[in-house]
Amino acid sequence: MNKKIIVIIVMVFLLIILSLIFLKISNKKDISKIDIIEPTERNYSSNIIENVKYSSKDSRGNEYIITAQEGEIDIKNSNIIFLKNVKAIIKLNNRNEILISSNFGKYNINNFDTIFSKNVIINYLNNKIKGEYLDFSIIRNSMIISQNVIYTDKSNTLKTDVIEIDINTKDTKFFMYDKNDKVSLKKIK
């Protein structure tokens, strides 16, 4: 009889221990299944300006005028303004004007550098350049146009990856990212 009682006590004790272990394991599983959901909507404050216009002149007399339908001041850097429906006029030392338009822009009010993006169009005399990205810098005196670039004048159409233009000298470089690719040039009849 003693053996039977000992066996029953051990069995009950094992059953209690196994039940406790099972409960702990099932509780851990429930905890690990909890997903943390990040809010999809970001709450932040910003400064939106409508009908934006900036004008600047450098020491050489070059004038730069940029307008946009809307501008939003960068929260992290108040010297940066994100623009929508952008137009710019560059008047170079009593020369002809360069006209630029794009869907978006990023303008630095300290150094007047501007990044134009999406549907960038540049018109200068009888030349037209289309691309998706333009880095314009008064300090570097350069315009770098890239991404699906098409240059047209009265008699040629040229397709390239990048066009670099020195604003002062008008020196222009056309090149491809891959050295094995070539700039495409077509004569217009």
Coordinates of C-alpha atoms in Angstrom, one line a residue:
M1 CA 0.0 0.0 0.0
N2 CA 2.8 2.3 0.7
K3 CA 4.1 1.9 -2.8
K4 CA 0.7 2.7 -4.3
I5 CA 0.4 5.9 -2.2
I6 CA 3.9 6.9 -3.1
V7 CA 3.2 6.3 -6.8
I8 CA -0.1 8.3 -6.7
I9 CA 1.7 11.2 -4.9
V10 CA 4.5 11.2 -7.4
M11 CA 2.0 11.1 -10.3
V12 CA -0.1 14.0 -8.8
F13 CA 3.1 15.9 -8.2
L14 CA 4.3 15.3 -11.8
L15 CA 0.9 16.3 -13.1
I16 CA 1.1 19.5 -11.2
I17 CA 4.6 20.3 -12.4
L18 CA 3.7 19.5 -16.0
S19 CA 0.6 21.7 -15.8
L20 CA 2.7 24.6 -14.5
I21 CA 5.3 24.1 -17.2
F22 CA 2.5 24.0 -19.8
L23 CA 0.9 27.2 -18.5
K24 CA 4.3 29.0 -18.5
I25 CA 5.0 27.9 -22.0
S26 CA 1.6 28.9 -23.3
N27 CA 1.9 32.3 -21.6
K28 CA 5.3 32.9 -23.2
K29 CA 3.8 32.0 -26.6
D30 CA 1.0 34.4 -26.1
I31 CA 3.4 37.2 -25.2
S32 CA 5.6 36.5 -28.2
K33 CA 2.6 36.8 -30.5
I34 CA 1.8 40.3 -29.5
D35 CA 2.7 42.6 -32.5
I36 CA 3.6 46.2 -31.9
I37 CA 1.8 48.3 -34.5
E38 CA 3.6 51.5 -35.6
P39 CA 1.3 54.4 -36.4
T40 CA 1.1 54.9 -40.1
E41 CA 0.3 58.6 -39.8
R42 CA 3.1 60.8 -38.8
N43 CA 2.2 63.8 -36.8
Y44 CA 4.6 66.7 -37.3
S45 CA 4.4 70.3 -37.7
S46 CA 5.6 72.2 -40.7
N47 CA 5.5 75.6 -42.3
I48 CA 3.8 75.6 -45.7
I49 CA 4.1 78.7 -47.8
E50 CA 2.0 79.3 -51.0
N51 CA 3.3 81.2 -54.0
V52 CA 6.9 81.1 -53.0
K53 CA 9.4 83.5 -54.7
Y54 CA 13.1 83.9 -54.0
S55 CA 15.5 86.2 -55.8
S56 CA 19.3 86.5 -55.4
K57 CA 22.2 88.1 -57.1
D58 CA 25.9 87.0 -56.8
S59 CA 29.0 89.2 -56.8
R60 CA 29.4 88.8 -60.6
G61 CA 25.9 90.1 -61.3
N62 CA 24.2 86.8 -62.1
E63 CA 20.6 86.9 -61.0
Y64 CA 18.6 83.9 -59.9
I65 CA 14.8 84.0 -59.4
I66 CA 12.9 80.9 -58.3
T67 CA 9.1 80.6 -57.9
A68 CA 6.9 77.7 -56.8
Q69 CA 3.3 77.1 -56.2
E70 CA 4.0 75.8 -52.7
G71 CA 7.0 75.5 -50.4
E72 CA 7.5 73.6 -47.2
I73 CA 10.3 74.5 -44.7
D74 CA 12.3 71.5 -43.6
I75 CA 11.7 70.9 -39.9
K76 CA 15.3 69.6 -39.4
N77 CA 17.0 72.4 -41.3
S78 CA 15.1 75.7 -41.7
N79 CA 17.5 76.8 -44.5
I80 CA 16.0 74.1 -46.8
I81 CA 12.7 74.5 -48.5
F82 CA 10.9 71.7 -50.4
L83 CA 9.1 73.2 -53.4
K84 CA 6.2 72.0 -55.7
N85 CA 5.6 73.2 -59.3
V86 CA 8.9 75.0 -59.6
K87 CA 10.0 77.6 -62.2
A88 CA 13.4 79.4 -62.2
I89 CA 15.0 82.1 -64.3
I90 CA 18.7 82.5 -64.4
K91 CA 20.0 85.8 -65.8
L92 CA 23.7 85.6 -66.5
N93 CA 25.7 88.9 -66.7
N94 CA 23.5 90.6 -69.4
R95 CA 23.2 87.5 -71.4
N96 CA 20.2 85.5 -72.4
E97 CA 18.0 83.9 -69.8
I98 CA 18.0 80.2 -68.8
L99 CA 14.5 79.0 -67.9
I100 CA 14.0 75.9 -65.7
S101 CA 10.8 74.1 -64.7
S102 CA 10.2 71.0 -62.7
N103 CA 7.5 69.3 -60.5
F104 CA 9.6 69.4 -57.4
G105 CA 12.6 71.3 -55.9
K106 CA 14.8 71.6 -52.9
Y107 CA 16.1 75.1 -52.3
N108 CA 18.9 76.1 -49.9
I109 CA 18.3 79.7 -48.9
N110 CA 21.9 80.2 -47.6
N111 CA 23.8 79.3 -50.8
F112 CA 20.9 79.3 -53.3
D113 CA 21.8 75.8 -54.5
T114 CA 18.7 74.1 -55.9
I115 CA 17.9 70.5 -56.7
F116 CA 15.1 70.2 -59.3
S117 CA 13.4 66.8 -59.8
K118 CA 10.7 65.1 -61.9
N119 CA 10.0 66.5 -65.4
V120 CA 12.9 68.9 -65.4
I121 CA 12.9 71.1 -68.5
I122 CA 15.7 73.7 -69.3
N123 CA 15.3 76.2 -72.1
Y124 CA 18.2 78.3 -73.3
L125 CA 18.2 80.2 -76.6
N126 CA 17.0 77.5 -79.1
N127 CA 18.2 74.6 -76.9
K128 CA 16.0 72.4 -74.7
I129 CA 17.1 69.8 -72.2
K130 CA 14.8 67.4 -70.5
G131 CA 15.7 65.1 -67.6
E132 CA 14.5 63.9 -64.2
Y133 CA 17.2 65.5 -62.0
L134 CA 19.1 68.8 -62.0
D135 CA 21.6 69.9 -59.5
F136 CA 22.1 73.7 -59.9
S137 CA 24.8 75.5 -57.9
I138 CA 25.7 79.2 -58.1
I139 CA 28.8 78.5 -55.9
R140 CA 30.1 75.8 -58.2
N141 CA 28.9 77.7 -61.3
S142 CA 27.4 74.4 -62.6
M143 CA 24.3 72.7 -63.7
I144 CA 24.4 68.9 -63.7
I145 CA 21.4 67.3 -65.4
S146 CA 20.9 63.5 -65.1
Q147 CA 18.4 60.6 -65.5
N148 CA 16.8 60.1 -68.9
V149 CA 18.5 63.2 -70.4
I150 CA 17.4 64.4 -73.9
Y151 CA 19.0 67.5 -75.4
T152 CA 17.5 69.1 -78.5
D153 CA 18.5 72.0 -80.7
K154 CA 17.5 73.2 -84.2
S155 CA 19.3 70.2 -85.9
N156 CA 20.1 67.5 -83.3
T157 CA 18.6 65.3 -80.7
L158 CA 21.0 63.8 -78.2
K159 CA 20.3 61.2 -75.5
T160 CA 22.8 60.8 -72.6
D161 CA 23.0 59.9 -68.9
V162 CA 24.5 63.2 -67.7
I163 CA 25.1 66.7 -69.0
E164 CA 27.4 69.0 -67.0
I165 CA 27.3 72.7 -67.9
D166 CA 29.7 75.4 -66.6
I167 CA 27.5 78.4 -66.1
N168 CA 30.2 81.0 -66.7
T169 CA 32.1 79.5 -69.7
K170 CA 29.1 77.5 -71.1
D171 CA 31.5 74.5 -71.4
T172 CA 29.3 71.4 -71.7
K173 CA 30.1 67.8 -71.1
F174 CA 27.9 64.9 -72.2
F175 CA 28.7 61.5 -70.8
M176 CA 27.3 58.0 -69.9
Y177 CA 27.7 56.3 -66.5
D178 CA 28.8 53.1 -68.2
K179 CA 31.9 53.5 -70.2
N180 CA 30.7 50.9 -72.7
D181 CA 27.6 52.9 -73.5
K182 CA 27.7 55.7 -76.0
V183 CA 25.9 59.0 -76.2
S184 CA 23.1 58.8 -78.9
L185 CA 23.0 61.6 -81.5
K186 CA 20.3 62.0 -84.2
K187 CA 20.2 64.6 -86.9
I188 CA 16.8 66.3 -87.2
K189 CA 15.8 66.9 -90.8

